[in-house]
Amino acid sequence: GEVIVTSNLWKTYEMGDQQVHALRGVNLRIKHNEYVAIMGPSGSGKSTLMNLIGCLDSPSQGKYWLNGHNVSELNDDELARIRNKEIGFVFQTFNLLARATSLHNVELPLIYNGTPAAERTARAKEVLEQVSLGPRMMHKPNELSGGQRQRVAIARALVNRPSIILADEPTGNLDSKTSVEIMALFAELHEKGNTIVLVTHEPDIAEYAHRIVTIRDGVVSSDHPSARHAAQT
Ligand code: ADP
Ligand code: ADP
C-alpha cells in the first residue's frame, strides 16, 4: 500500500503583511518499503515538506494521507498522537537526552504512549541490539561516539515500529567513514521492510536511496530512480 500520499500540498507562511509560499502544490506518493531521498537547494522547501510529512505542522491547502489516515485537517493533539504512532524521526543533531542512558532515550517514545514498563525495556533492548549497541545500552550520549549516538537515535526511531522513518540530514554531523556505516545501517533497515525518507544536501548520500525526489521553489522538479539503484535493476 501507499504510506504517503500528498495532493496539491501548499504551505504559506505569514510574515507580517508578507506571504512566503514555501510549498506550491506538492504531489508525492511513497509506497510501503520505498527508500526515498529528498534533495534540493537551500530554501526550496525541504524542511517545510518534512515538517508536513512528519505531522509537525499542517498544510495551508491540499490533502495528505499518512498510512490511510487523512491527516491534513487534524488539530495539534491529533497530529501529535499520529506522529508518535506512525513516524520515527532521525535528526542531524541526534536530539538525545544528555542525562539519560541509551536505553532510557530509546524507551522515551514508549513512555509517551503508555507502554507497560517491562515491555518497554524489552523492546528498547531489542532495537538497540538491532543497531549493534547492545553493549552500550547503559552509556549516556557523552560516553558514545557520534556514530553511536546516531545509532541510539535510529533505535529510538524504530522502537514504535513506525510506518516511516524520516531522517533529516542524518549524516550531517558525522565524518565520512561513520556516514558510510550509518548509511549501511539504513540499507539494512530498508531490506528488513522499513520505509525510509531521507533529506540530504549531499548527492553521494542520496545515492544510497532507491529514488531521488528533487524539490525546487516549492514543487517537485524531478523524481527518478537513483543511478546506483537503476544500475542494479
Ligand atoms: P535548511 O536550509 O538547513 O533546511 P533553514 O535555514 O531553511 O534550514 O531553516 C531552519 C529552520 O528555520 C527551519 O525550521 C525553518 O522552518 C525555519 N525558517 C526558515 N526560514 C525562516 C524564516 N524566514 N522565518 C522563520 N523561520 C524560518
Ligand atoms: P529548505 O529546507 O529547502 O532550506 P525551507 O522549507 O526551510 O527550505 O524554506 C522554504 C521557504 O520558506 C524559504 O523561503 C524559507 O525562508 C521559508 N520559511 C521556512 N520556514 C518558515 C517560517 N517558519 N516562517 C516563514 N518563512 C519560512
Coordinates of N, CA and C and ligand atoms in Angstrom, one line a residue:
G1 N 0.8 -1.2 0.0 CA 0.0 0.0 0.0 C 0.8 1.3 0.0
E2 N 0.2 2.4 -0.1 CA 0.9 3.7 -0.1 C 0.9 4.2 1.3
V3 N 2.1 4.6 1.8 CA 2.3 5.1 3.1 C 2.1 6.7 3.1
I4 N 2.6 7.3 2.1 CA 2.4 8.8 2.0 C 1.7 9.1 0.6
V5 N 0.7 9.9 0.7 CA 0.1 10.4 -0.5 C -0.2 11.9 -0.2
T6 N 0.4 12.8 -1.0 CA 0.0 14.2 -0.9 C -0.6 14.7 -2.2
S7 N -1.6 15.5 -2.1 CA -2.3 16.0 -3.2 C -2.3 17.6 -3.2
N8 N -1.6 18.2 -4.1 CA -1.6 19.6 -4.2 C -1.3 20.3 -2.9
L9 N -0.3 19.9 -2.2 CA 0.1 20.4 -0.9 C 0.7 21.8 -1.0
W10 N 0.1 22.8 -0.3 CA 0.6 24.1 -0.2 C 0.9 24.5 1.2
K11 N 2.0 25.2 1.4 CA 2.3 25.8 2.7 C 2.7 27.3 2.6
T12 N 1.9 28.1 3.2 CA 2.2 29.6 3.1 C 2.5 30.1 4.5
Y13 N 3.6 30.7 4.7 CA 3.9 31.3 6.0 C 3.6 32.8 5.9
E14 N 2.9 33.3 6.9 CA 2.5 34.7 7.0 C 3.6 35.4 7.8
M15 N 4.2 36.4 7.2 CA 5.3 37.1 7.9 C 4.9 38.6 7.9
G16 N 4.2 39.0 8.9 CA 3.6 40.4 8.9 C 2.6 40.5 7.8
D17 N 2.8 41.5 6.9 CA 2.0 41.6 5.7 C 2.5 40.8 4.5
Q18 N 3.6 40.1 4.7 CA 4.2 39.3 3.6 C 3.7 37.9 3.7
Q19 N 3.6 37.2 2.5 CA 3.4 35.8 2.5 C 4.5 35.1 1.8
V20 N 5.0 34.0 2.4 CA 6.0 33.2 1.8 C 5.4 31.8 1.4
H21 N 5.3 31.5 0.1 CA 4.8 30.3 -0.4 C 5.9 29.2 -0.4
A22 N 6.1 28.5 0.7 CA 7.2 27.6 0.8 C 6.9 26.3 0.0
L23 N 5.7 25.9 -0.1 CA 5.3 24.8 -0.9 C 4.2 25.2 -1.8
R24 N 4.2 24.9 -3.1 CA 3.3 25.4 -4.1 C 2.6 24.3 -4.9
G25 N 2.1 23.3 -4.2 CA 1.4 22.2 -4.9 C 2.3 21.0 -5.0
V26 N 2.6 20.4 -3.9 CA 3.5 19.2 -4.0 C 2.6 17.9 -4.1
N27 N 2.8 17.1 -5.1 CA 2.2 15.8 -5.3 C 3.2 14.7 -5.2
L28 N 3.1 13.9 -4.2 CA 4.1 12.9 -3.9 C 3.4 11.6 -3.4
R29 N 3.8 10.5 -3.9 CA 3.2 9.2 -3.4 C 4.4 8.3 -3.1
I30 N 4.4 7.8 -1.9 CA 5.5 6.9 -1.4 C 4.9 5.6 -0.9
K31 N 5.3 4.5 -1.5 CA 4.8 3.2 -1.1 C 5.5 2.6 0.1
H32 N 4.9 1.6 0.7 CA 5.5 0.8 1.7 C 6.8 0.2 1.2
N33 N 7.9 0.4 2.1 CA 9.2 -0.2 1.8 C 9.9 0.5 0.7
E34 N 9.5 1.7 0.3 CA 10.4 2.5 -0.6 C 11.5 3.2 0.2
Y35 N 12.5 3.6 -0.5 CA 13.7 4.3 0.2 C 13.9 5.5 -0.7
V36 N 13.5 6.7 -0.2 CA 13.4 7.9 -1.0 C 14.3 9.0 -0.4
A37 N 15.1 9.6 -1.2 CA 15.9 10.8 -0.8 C 15.2 12.0 -1.3
I38 N 15.1 13.0 -0.5 CA 14.6 14.3 -0.9 C 15.8 15.3 -0.9
M39 N 16.0 15.9 -2.1 CA 17.1 16.8 -2.3 C 16.5 18.2 -2.7
G40 N 17.4 19.2 -2.8 CA 17.0 20.5 -3.3 C 17.8 21.6 -2.7
P41 N 18.0 22.7 -3.3 CA 18.8 23.8 -2.8 C 18.2 24.3 -1.5
S42 N 19.0 25.1 -0.7 CA 18.6 25.7 0.5 C 17.4 26.7 0.1
G43 N 16.4 26.6 0.9 CA 15.2 27.5 0.7 C 14.2 26.9 -0.2
S44 N 14.4 25.7 -0.8 CA 13.5 25.2 -1.8 C 12.2 24.6 -1.2
G45 N 12.2 24.3 0.2 CA 11.0 23.8 0.8 C 11.2 22.4 1.4
K46 N 12.4 21.9 1.5 CA 12.6 20.6 2.0 C 12.2 20.4 3.5
S47 N 12.6 21.4 4.3 CA 12.3 21.3 5.7 C 10.8 21.5 5.9
T48 N 10.1 22.4 5.2 CA 8.7 22.5 5.2 C 8.0 21.2 4.9
L49 N 8.4 20.6 3.8 CA 7.8 19.3 3.4 C 8.0 18.2 4.5
M50 N 9.2 18.2 5.0 CA 9.5 17.2 6.1 C 8.6 17.4 7.3
N51 N 8.4 18.7 7.6 CA 7.5 19.1 8.8 C 6.1 18.6 8.5
L52 N 5.6 18.7 7.3 CA 4.3 18.3 7.0 C 4.2 16.8 6.9
I53 N 5.1 16.1 6.2 CA 5.1 14.7 6.2 C 5.2 14.1 7.6
G54 N 6.0 14.7 8.4 CA 6.2 14.2 9.8 C 5.1 14.7 10.8
C55 N 4.1 15.3 10.3 CA 2.9 15.7 11.1 C 3.4 16.7 12.2
L56 N 4.4 17.5 12.0 CA 4.8 18.5 12.9 C 4.1 19.8 12.6
D57 N 3.4 19.9 11.4 CA 2.7 21.1 11.0 C 1.7 20.7 10.0
S58 N 0.7 21.6 9.8 CA -0.4 21.3 8.9 C -0.3 22.1 7.6
P59 N -0.7 21.6 6.5 CA -0.6 22.3 5.2 C -1.6 23.5 5.2
S60 N -1.4 24.5 4.4 CA -2.3 25.6 4.2 C -3.4 25.2 3.2
Q61 N -3.1 24.4 2.3 CA -4.1 23.8 1.3 C -3.6 22.5 0.9
G62 N -4.5 21.7 0.4 CA -4.2 20.4 -0.1 C -4.5 19.3 0.9
K63 N -4.2 18.0 0.4 CA -4.5 16.9 1.3 C -3.3 16.0 1.5
Y64 N -3.3 15.4 2.7 CA -2.2 14.5 3.0 C -2.7 13.3 3.7
W65 N -2.5 12.1 3.1 CA -2.9 10.8 3.7 C -1.6 10.1 4.2
L66 N -1.6 9.8 5.5 CA -0.4 9.0 6.0 C -1.0 7.7 6.5
N67 N -0.5 6.6 5.8 CA -0.9 5.3 6.1 C -2.4 5.2 6.1
G68 N -3.1 5.8 5.2 CA -4.5 5.8 5.0 C -5.3 6.8 5.9
H69 N -4.7 7.5 6.8 CA -5.4 8.5 7.6 C -5.3 9.8 6.9
N70 N -6.4 10.5 6.8 CA -6.3 11.9 6.2 C -5.9 12.8 7.4
V71 N -4.6 13.2 7.3 CA -4.0 14.0 8.4 C -4.0 15.5 8.1
S72 N -4.5 15.9 6.9 CA -4.3 17.3 6.6 C -5.2 18.2 7.4
E73 N -6.3 17.7 8.1 CA -7.2 18.5 8.8 C -7.2 18.3 10.3
L74 N -6.2 17.6 10.8 CA -6.2 17.3 12.2 C -5.7 18.5 13.1
N75 N -6.1 18.5 14.3 CA -5.6 19.6 15.2 C -4.2 19.1 15.8
D76 N -3.6 20.0 16.6 CA -2.3 19.7 17.1 C -2.2 18.4 17.9
D77 N -3.2 18.2 18.8 CA -3.2 17.0 19.7 C -3.3 15.7 18.8
E78 N -4.2 15.8 17.8 CA -4.4 14.6 17.0 C -3.1 14.3 16.2
L79 N -2.5 15.4 15.7 CA -1.2 15.3 14.9 C -0.2 14.6 15.8
A80 N -0.1 15.1 17.1 CA 0.9 14.5 18.0 C 0.7 13.0 18.2
R81 N -0.6 12.6 18.3 CA -0.8 11.2 18.5 C -0.4 10.4 17.3
I82 N -0.8 10.9 16.1 CA -0.5 10.1 14.9 C 1.0 10.1 14.6
R83 N 1.6 11.2 14.9 CA 3.1 11.3 14.8 C 3.8 10.3 15.6
N84 N 3.4 10.2 16.9 CA 4.1 9.2 17.8 C 3.9 7.8 17.3
K85 N 2.8 7.5 16.7 CA 2.5 6.1 16.2 C 3.1 5.8 14.9
E86 N 3.1 6.8 14.0 CA 3.4 6.4 12.6 C 4.8 6.8 12.1
I87 N 5.5 7.8 12.9 CA 6.8 8.3 12.4 C 7.9 8.1 13.3
G88 N 9.0 7.7 12.8 CA 10.3 7.6 13.5 C 11.2 8.7 13.0
F89 N 11.6 9.6 13.8 CA 12.4 10.7 13.4 C 13.9 10.5 13.7
V90 N 14.8 10.8 12.7 CA 16.2 10.8 13.0 C 16.7 12.2 12.5
F91 N 17.5 12.9 13.4 CA 17.9 14.3 13.1 C 19.4 14.3 12.9
Q92 N 19.9 15.4 12.3 CA 21.3 15.7 12.1 C 22.0 15.8 13.5
T93 N 21.3 16.4 14.5 CA 22.0 16.6 15.8 C 21.6 15.6 16.8
F94 N 21.0 14.5 16.4 CA 20.7 13.3 17.2 C 19.5 13.6 18.2
N95 N 19.5 14.8 18.8 CA 18.4 15.1 19.8 C 18.2 14.1 20.8
L96 N 19.3 13.6 21.5 CA 19.1 12.7 22.6 C 19.1 13.5 23.9
L97 N 18.5 12.9 25.0 CA 18.6 13.5 26.3 C 20.0 13.2 26.9
A98 N 20.7 14.3 27.2 CA 22.1 14.1 27.6 C 22.3 13.3 28.9
R99 N 21.3 13.5 29.8 CA 21.5 12.8 31.1 C 21.0 11.4 31.2
A100 N 20.4 11.0 30.1 CA 19.8 9.6 30.1 C 20.6 8.6 29.4
T101 N 20.5 7.4 29.8 CA 21.2 6.3 29.1 C 20.6 6.0 27.8
S102 N 21.4 5.3 26.9 CA 20.8 4.9 25.6 C 19.5 4.2 25.8
L103 N 19.4 3.3 26.8 CA 18.2 2.5 27.0 C 17.0 3.5 27.3
H104 N 17.3 4.4 28.2 CA 16.2 5.3 28.5 C 15.8 6.2 27.3
N105 N 16.8 6.7 26.6 CA 16.5 7.5 25.4 C 15.6 6.7 24.4
V106 N 15.9 5.4 24.3 CA 15.1 4.6 23.3 C 13.7 4.3 23.9
E107 N 13.6 4.2 25.2 CA 12.3 4.0 25.8 C 11.3 5.1 25.8
L108 N 11.9 6.4 25.6 CA 11.0 7.6 25.7 C 9.7 7.5 24.9
P109 N 9.8 7.2 23.6 CA 8.6 7.2 22.8 C 7.5 6.2 23.4
L110 N 8.0 5.2 24.0 CA 7.1 4.2 24.6 C 6.5 4.6 25.9
I111 N 7.3 5.4 26.7 CA 6.7 6.1 27.9 C 5.6 7.0 27.5
Y112 N 5.9 7.8 26.5 CA 4.9 8.8 26.0 C 3.5 8.1 25.6
N113 N 3.6 6.9 25.0 CA 2.3 6.3 24.6 C 1.8 5.2 25.6
G114 N 2.4 5.2 26.8 CA 1.9 4.3 27.9 C 2.1 2.9 27.8
T115 N 3.2 2.5 27.1 CA 3.5 1.0 27.0 C 4.0 0.6 28.4
P116 N 3.6 -0.6 28.9 CA 4.0 -1.0 30.3 C 5.5 -1.2 30.3
A117 N 6.0 -1.0 31.6 CA 7.5 -0.9 31.8 C 8.3 -2.1 31.3
A118 N 7.8 -3.3 31.5 CA 8.5 -4.5 31.2 C 8.6 -4.6 29.7
E119 N 7.5 -4.3 29.0 CA 7.5 -4.4 27.5 C 8.4 -3.3 26.9
R120 N 8.4 -2.1 27.5 CA 9.2 -1.0 27.1 C 10.7 -1.4 27.1
T121 N 11.1 -1.9 28.2 CA 12.5 -2.2 28.3 C 12.9 -3.3 27.3
A122 N 12.1 -4.3 27.2 CA 12.4 -5.4 26.3 C 12.5 -4.9 24.9
R123 N 11.5 -4.1 24.5 CA 11.6 -3.6 23.1 C 12.7 -2.6 22.8
A124 N 13.1 -1.8 23.8 CA 14.2 -0.9 23.7 C 15.5 -1.7 23.5
K125 N 15.6 -2.7 24.3 CA 16.9 -3.6 24.2 C 16.9 -4.2 22.9
E126 N 15.8 -4.7 22.4 CA 15.8 -5.4 21.1 C 16.2 -4.5 20.0
V127 N 15.7 -3.2 19.9 CA 16.2 -2.3 18.8 C 17.6 -1.9 19.0
L128 N 18.0 -1.7 20.3 CA 19.5 -1.3 20.5 C 20.4 -2.5 20.0
E129 N 19.9 -3.7 20.2 CA 20.7 -4.8 19.7 C 20.7 -4.8 18.1
Q130 N 19.5 -4.5 17.6 CA 19.4 -4.4 16.1 C 20.4 -3.4 15.5
V131 N 20.7 -2.3 16.2 CA 21.7 -1.3 15.7 C 23.1 -1.6 16.3
S132 N 23.3 -2.8 16.8 CA 24.6 -3.2 17.3 C 25.1 -2.3 18.5
L133 N 24.1 -1.9 19.3 CA 24.5 -1.1 20.5 C 24.2 -1.8 21.8
G134 N 23.9 -3.1 21.8 CA 23.5 -3.8 23.0 C 24.5 -3.6 24.1
P135 N 25.9 -3.6 23.8 CA 26.9 -3.5 24.9 C 27.0 -2.0 25.4
R136 N 26.3 -1.1 24.8 CA 26.4 0.3 25.2 C 25.1 0.9 25.8
M137 N 24.2 0.0 26.1 CA 22.8 0.5 26.4 C 22.8 1.3 27.8
M138 N 23.8 1.1 28.6 CA 23.8 1.8 29.9 C 24.7 3.1 29.8
H139 N 25.2 3.4 28.6 CA 26.0 4.6 28.4 C 25.1 5.8 28.1
K140 N 25.6 7.0 28.5 CA 25.0 8.2 28.2 C 25.6 8.8 26.9
P141 N 24.9 9.7 26.3 CA 25.4 10.2 25.0 C 26.9 10.7 25.0
N142 N 27.3 11.4 26.1 CA 28.7 11.9 26.1 C 29.7 10.8 26.3
E143 N 29.3 9.5 26.5 CA 30.2 8.4 26.6 C 30.2 7.6 25.2
L144 N 29.5 8.2 24.2 CA 29.4 7.5 22.9 C 30.0 8.4 21.8
S145 N 30.5 7.7 20.7 CA 30.9 8.4 19.6 C 29.7 9.0 18.8
G146 N 30.0 9.9 17.8 CA 28.9 10.4 17.0 C 28.1 9.4 16.3
G147 N 28.8 8.4 15.8 CA 28.1 7.3 15.1 C 27.2 6.5 16.0
Q148 N 27.8 6.3 17.2 CA 27.0 5.5 18.2 C 25.8 6.3 18.7
R149 N 25.9 7.6 18.8 CA 24.8 8.5 19.2 C 23.7 8.4 18.1
Q150 N 24.1 8.4 16.9 CA 23.1 8.3 15.8 C 22.5 7.0 15.8
R151 N 23.2 5.9 16.2 CA 22.6 4.6 16.3 C 21.5 4.6 17.4
V152 N 21.8 5.3 18.5 CA 20.8 5.3 19.5 C 19.5 6.1 19.0
A153 N 19.8 7.1 18.3 CA 18.6 7.9 17.7 C 17.8 7.0 16.7
I154 N 18.5 6.2 15.9 CA 17.9 5.3 15.0 C 17.1 4.3 15.7
A155 N 17.6 3.7 16.8 CA 16.9 2.8 17.6 C 15.6 3.4 18.2
R156 N 15.8 4.6 18.7 CA 14.6 5.4 19.2 C 13.5 5.5 18.1
A157 N 14.0 5.8 16.9 CA 13.0 6.0 15.8 C 12.3 4.7 15.4
L158 N 13.0 3.5 15.7 CA 12.4 2.2 15.3 C 11.5 1.7 16.4
V159 N 11.6 2.1 17.6 CA 11.0 1.4 18.8 C 9.5 1.3 18.7
N160 N 8.9 2.3 18.1 CA 7.4 2.2 18.0 C 6.9 1.5 16.7
R161 N 7.9 0.9 16.0 CA 7.5 0.2 14.7 C 6.7 1.2 13.8
P162 N 7.3 2.3 13.5 CA 6.6 3.3 12.7 C 6.4 2.9 11.3
S163 N 5.4 3.6 10.6 CA 5.2 3.2 9.2 C 6.3 3.9 8.3
I164 N 6.9 5.0 8.8 CA 8.0 5.5 8.1 C 9.1 6.0 9.0
I165 N 10.3 5.9 8.6 CA 11.5 6.6 9.2 C 11.8 7.8 8.4
L166 N 11.7 9.0 9.1 CA 12.0 10.3 8.4 C 13.4 10.7 9.0
A167 N 14.4 10.8 8.1 CA 15.7 11.2 8.5 C 16.1 12.5 7.9
D168 N 16.4 13.5 8.7 CA 16.7 14.8 8.2 C 18.2 15.1 8.3
E169 N 19.0 15.0 7.2 CA 20.4 15.1 7.2 C 21.1 14.3 8.3
P170 N 20.8 12.9 8.3 CA 21.3 12.1 9.4 C 22.8 12.0 9.5
T171 N 23.5 12.3 8.4 CA 25.0 12.2 8.4 C 25.7 13.5 8.4
G172 N 24.9 14.6 8.6 CA 25.4 16.0 8.6 C 26.4 16.3 9.6
N173 N 26.4 15.6 10.7 CA 27.4 15.8 11.8 C 28.4 14.7 11.9
L174 N 28.5 13.8 10.9 CA 29.4 12.7 11.0 C 30.5 12.7 10.0
D175 N 31.7 12.1 10.3 CA 32.8 12.1 9.3 C 32.4 11.1 8.3
S176 N 33.2 11.0 7.2 CA 32.7 10.2 6.0 C 32.7 8.7 6.3
K177 N 33.6 8.2 7.1 CA 33.7 6.8 7.4 C 32.4 6.4 8.2
T178 N 32.1 7.2 9.2 CA 30.9 7.0 10.1 C 29.7 7.1 9.3
S179 N 29.6 8.1 8.3 CA 28.5 8.3 7.5 C 28.2 7.0 6.7
V180 N 29.2 6.4 6.1 CA 29.1 5.2 5.4 C 28.5 4.1 6.2
E181 N 28.9 4.0 7.5 CA 28.4 3.0 8.4 C 26.9 3.2 8.7
I182 N 26.5 4.5 8.9 CA 25.1 4.8 9.2 C 24.3 4.5 7.9
M183 N 24.8 4.9 6.7 CA 24.0 4.6 5.5 C 23.9 3.1 5.3
A184 N 24.9 2.3 5.7 CA 24.8 0.8 5.6 C 23.7 0.3 6.6
L185 N 23.6 1.0 7.7 CA 22.5 0.6 8.7 C 21.1 0.9 8.1
F186 N 21.0 2.1 7.5 CA 19.7 2.4 6.8 C 19.4 1.4 5.7
A187 N 20.4 1.0 5.0 CA 20.2 0.0 3.9 C 19.7 -1.3 4.5
E188 N 20.2 -1.7 5.6 CA 19.8 -2.9 6.3 C 18.4 -2.8 6.8
L189 N 18.0 -1.7 7.3 CA 16.7 -1.5 7.8 C 15.7 -1.5 6.6
H190 N 16.1 -0.9 5.5 CA 15.3 -0.9 4.3 C 15.0 -2.4 3.9
E191 N 16.1 -3.2 3.9 CA 16.0 -4.6 3.5 C 15.0 -5.4 4.4
K192 N 15.0 -4.9 5.6 CA 14.1 -5.6 6.6 C 12.6 -5.1 6.5
G193 N 12.4 -4.2 5.5 CA 11.0 -3.9 5.3 C 10.6 -2.5 5.7
N194 N 11.5 -1.7 6.3 CA 11.2 -0.3 6.7 C 11.0 0.6 5.4
T195 N 10.2 1.6 5.6 CA 10.0 2.7 4.6 C 10.9 3.9 5.1
I196 N 11.7 4.4 4.2 CA 12.7 5.4 4.6 C 12.6 6.6 3.7
V197 N 12.5 7.8 4.4 CA 12.5 9.1 3.6 C 13.6 9.9 4.3
L198 N 14.6 10.3 3.4 CA 15.8 10.9 3.9 C 16.0 12.2 3.2
V199 N 16.2 13.3 4.0 CA 16.5 14.6 3.4 C 18.0 14.8 3.4
T200 N 18.6 15.2 2.3 CA 20.0 15.4 2.3 C 20.4 16.5 1.2
H201 N 21.5 17.2 1.5 CA 22.1 18.1 0.5 C 23.1 17.3 -0.3
E202 N 23.5 16.2 0.2 CA 24.7 15.5 -0.4 C 24.3 14.5 -1.4
P203 N 24.7 14.7 -2.7 CA 24.4 13.7 -3.8 C 24.9 12.3 -3.5
D204 N 26.1 12.2 -2.8 CA 26.6 10.8 -2.5 C 25.7 10.1 -1.5
I205 N 25.2 10.8 -0.6 CA 24.3 10.2 0.4 C 22.9 9.9 -0.3
A206 N 22.4 10.8 -1.1 CA 21.1 10.5 -1.8 C 21.2 9.2 -2.6
E207 N 22.4 8.9 -3.2 CA 22.6 7.7 -4.0 C 22.3 6.4 -3.2
Y208 N 22.4 6.4 -1.9 CA 22.0 5.2 -1.2 C 20.6 4.9 -1.3
A209 N 19.7 5.9 -1.5 CA 18.3 5.7 -1.7 C 18.0 5.0 -3.0
H210 N 16.8 4.5 -3.2 CA 16.4 3.9 -4.5 C 15.7 4.9 -5.4
R211 N 15.3 6.0 -4.8 CA 14.5 7.0 -5.6 C 14.9 8.4 -5.1
I212 N 15.1 9.3 -6.0 CA 15.5 10.7 -5.6 C 14.5 11.7 -6.1
V213 N 13.9 12.4 -5.1 CA 12.9 13.4 -5.4 C 13.6 14.8 -5.2
T214 N 13.6 15.6 -6.2 CA 14.2 17.0 -6.0 C 13.1 18.0 -5.9
I215 N 13.2 18.9 -4.9 CA 12.3 20.0 -4.7 C 12.9 21.3 -5.1
R216 N 12.2 22.1 -5.9 CA 12.7 23.4 -6.3 C 11.6 24.4 -6.2
D217 N 11.8 25.5 -5.6 CA 10.8 26.5 -5.5 C 9.4 26.0 -5.0
G218 N 9.5 25.0 -4.1 CA 8.2 24.5 -3.5 C 7.4 23.5 -4.3
V219 N 8.0 23.0 -5.4 CA 7.4 21.9 -6.1 C 8.4 20.8 -6.4
V220 N 7.8 19.6 -6.7 CA 8.7 18.5 -7.1 C 9.2 18.8 -8.5
S221 N 10.5 19.0 -8.7 CA 11.0 19.3 -10.0 C 11.6 18.1 -10.7
S222 N 12.0 17.0 -10.0 CA 12.3 15.8 -10.6 C 12.1 14.6 -9.7
D223 N 11.9 13.4 -10.2 CA 11.6 12.3 -9.4 C 12.0 11.0 -10.2
H224 N 13.1 10.4 -9.8 CA 13.6 9.3 -10.6 C 14.4 8.3 -9.8
P225 N 14.6 7.1 -10.3 CA 15.4 6.1 -9.5 C 16.9 6.7 -9.3
S226 N 17.5 6.4 -8.2 CA 18.9 6.8 -8.1 C 19.7 6.0 -9.1
A227 N 20.9 6.6 -9.5 CA 21.7 6.0 -10.5 C 22.2 4.6 -10.1
R228 N 22.6 4.5 -8.8 CA 23.0 3.2 -8.3 C 21.9 2.1 -8.3
H229 N 20.7 2.5 -8.0 CA 19.6 1.6 -8.0 C 19.2 1.2 -9.4
A230 N 19.2 2.2 -10.3 CA 18.9 2.0 -11.7 C 19.9 1.0 -12.3
A231 N 21.2 1.1 -11.9 CA 22.2 0.2 -12.4 C 22.1 -1.2 -11.9
Q232 N 21.5 -1.4 -10.8 CA 21.3 -2.7 -10.1 C 20.1 -3.4 -10.7
T233 N 19.1 -2.7 -11.3 CA 17.9 -3.3 -11.7 C 17.7 -3.4 -13.2
Ligands
ADP1 P1 17.9 24.4 6.0 O1 18.1 25.2 4.8 O2 19.1 23.8 6.6 O3 16.8 23.4 5.8 P2 16.7 26.8 7.1 O4 17.8 27.7 7.5 O5 16.0 27.0 5.8 O6 17.3 25.3 7.2 O7 15.6 26.7 8.3 C1 16.0 26.4 9.6 C2 14.7 26.5 10.4 O8 14.2 27.8 10.4 C3 13.6 25.6 9.9 O9 12.9 25.0 11.0 C4 12.7 26.6 9.1 O10 11.3 26.2 9.2 C5 12.9 27.9 9.9 N1 12.9 29.0 9.0 C6 13.5 29.1 7.7 N2 13.3 30.3 7.2 C7 12.6 31.0 8.1 C8 12.0 32.3 8.1 N3 12.2 33.2 7.1 N4 11.4 32.8 9.2 C9 11.2 31.9 10.2 N5 11.7 30.7 10.3 C10 12.3 30.2 9.2
ADP2 P1 14.8 24.2 2.8 O1 14.6 23.2 3.9 O2 14.8 23.6 1.5 O3 16.0 25.0 3.0 P2 12.6 25.6 4.0 O4 11.4 24.7 3.9 O5 13.3 25.8 5.2 O6 13.6 25.2 2.8 O7 12.1 27.0 3.5 C1 11.3 27.3 2.3 C2 10.9 28.7 2.2 O8 10.0 29.0 3.3 C3 12.1 29.7 2.4 O9 11.8 30.8 1.7 C4 12.1 30.0 3.9 O10 12.7 31.2 4.2 C5 10.6 30.0 4.2 N1 10.3 29.5 5.6 C6 10.5 28.3 6.1 N2 10.1 28.3 7.4 C7 9.5 29.5 7.6 C8 8.8 30.0 8.7 N3 8.6 29.3 9.9 N4 8.3 31.3 8.6 C9 8.5 32.0 7.5 N5 9.1 31.5 6.4 C10 9.6 30.3 6.5

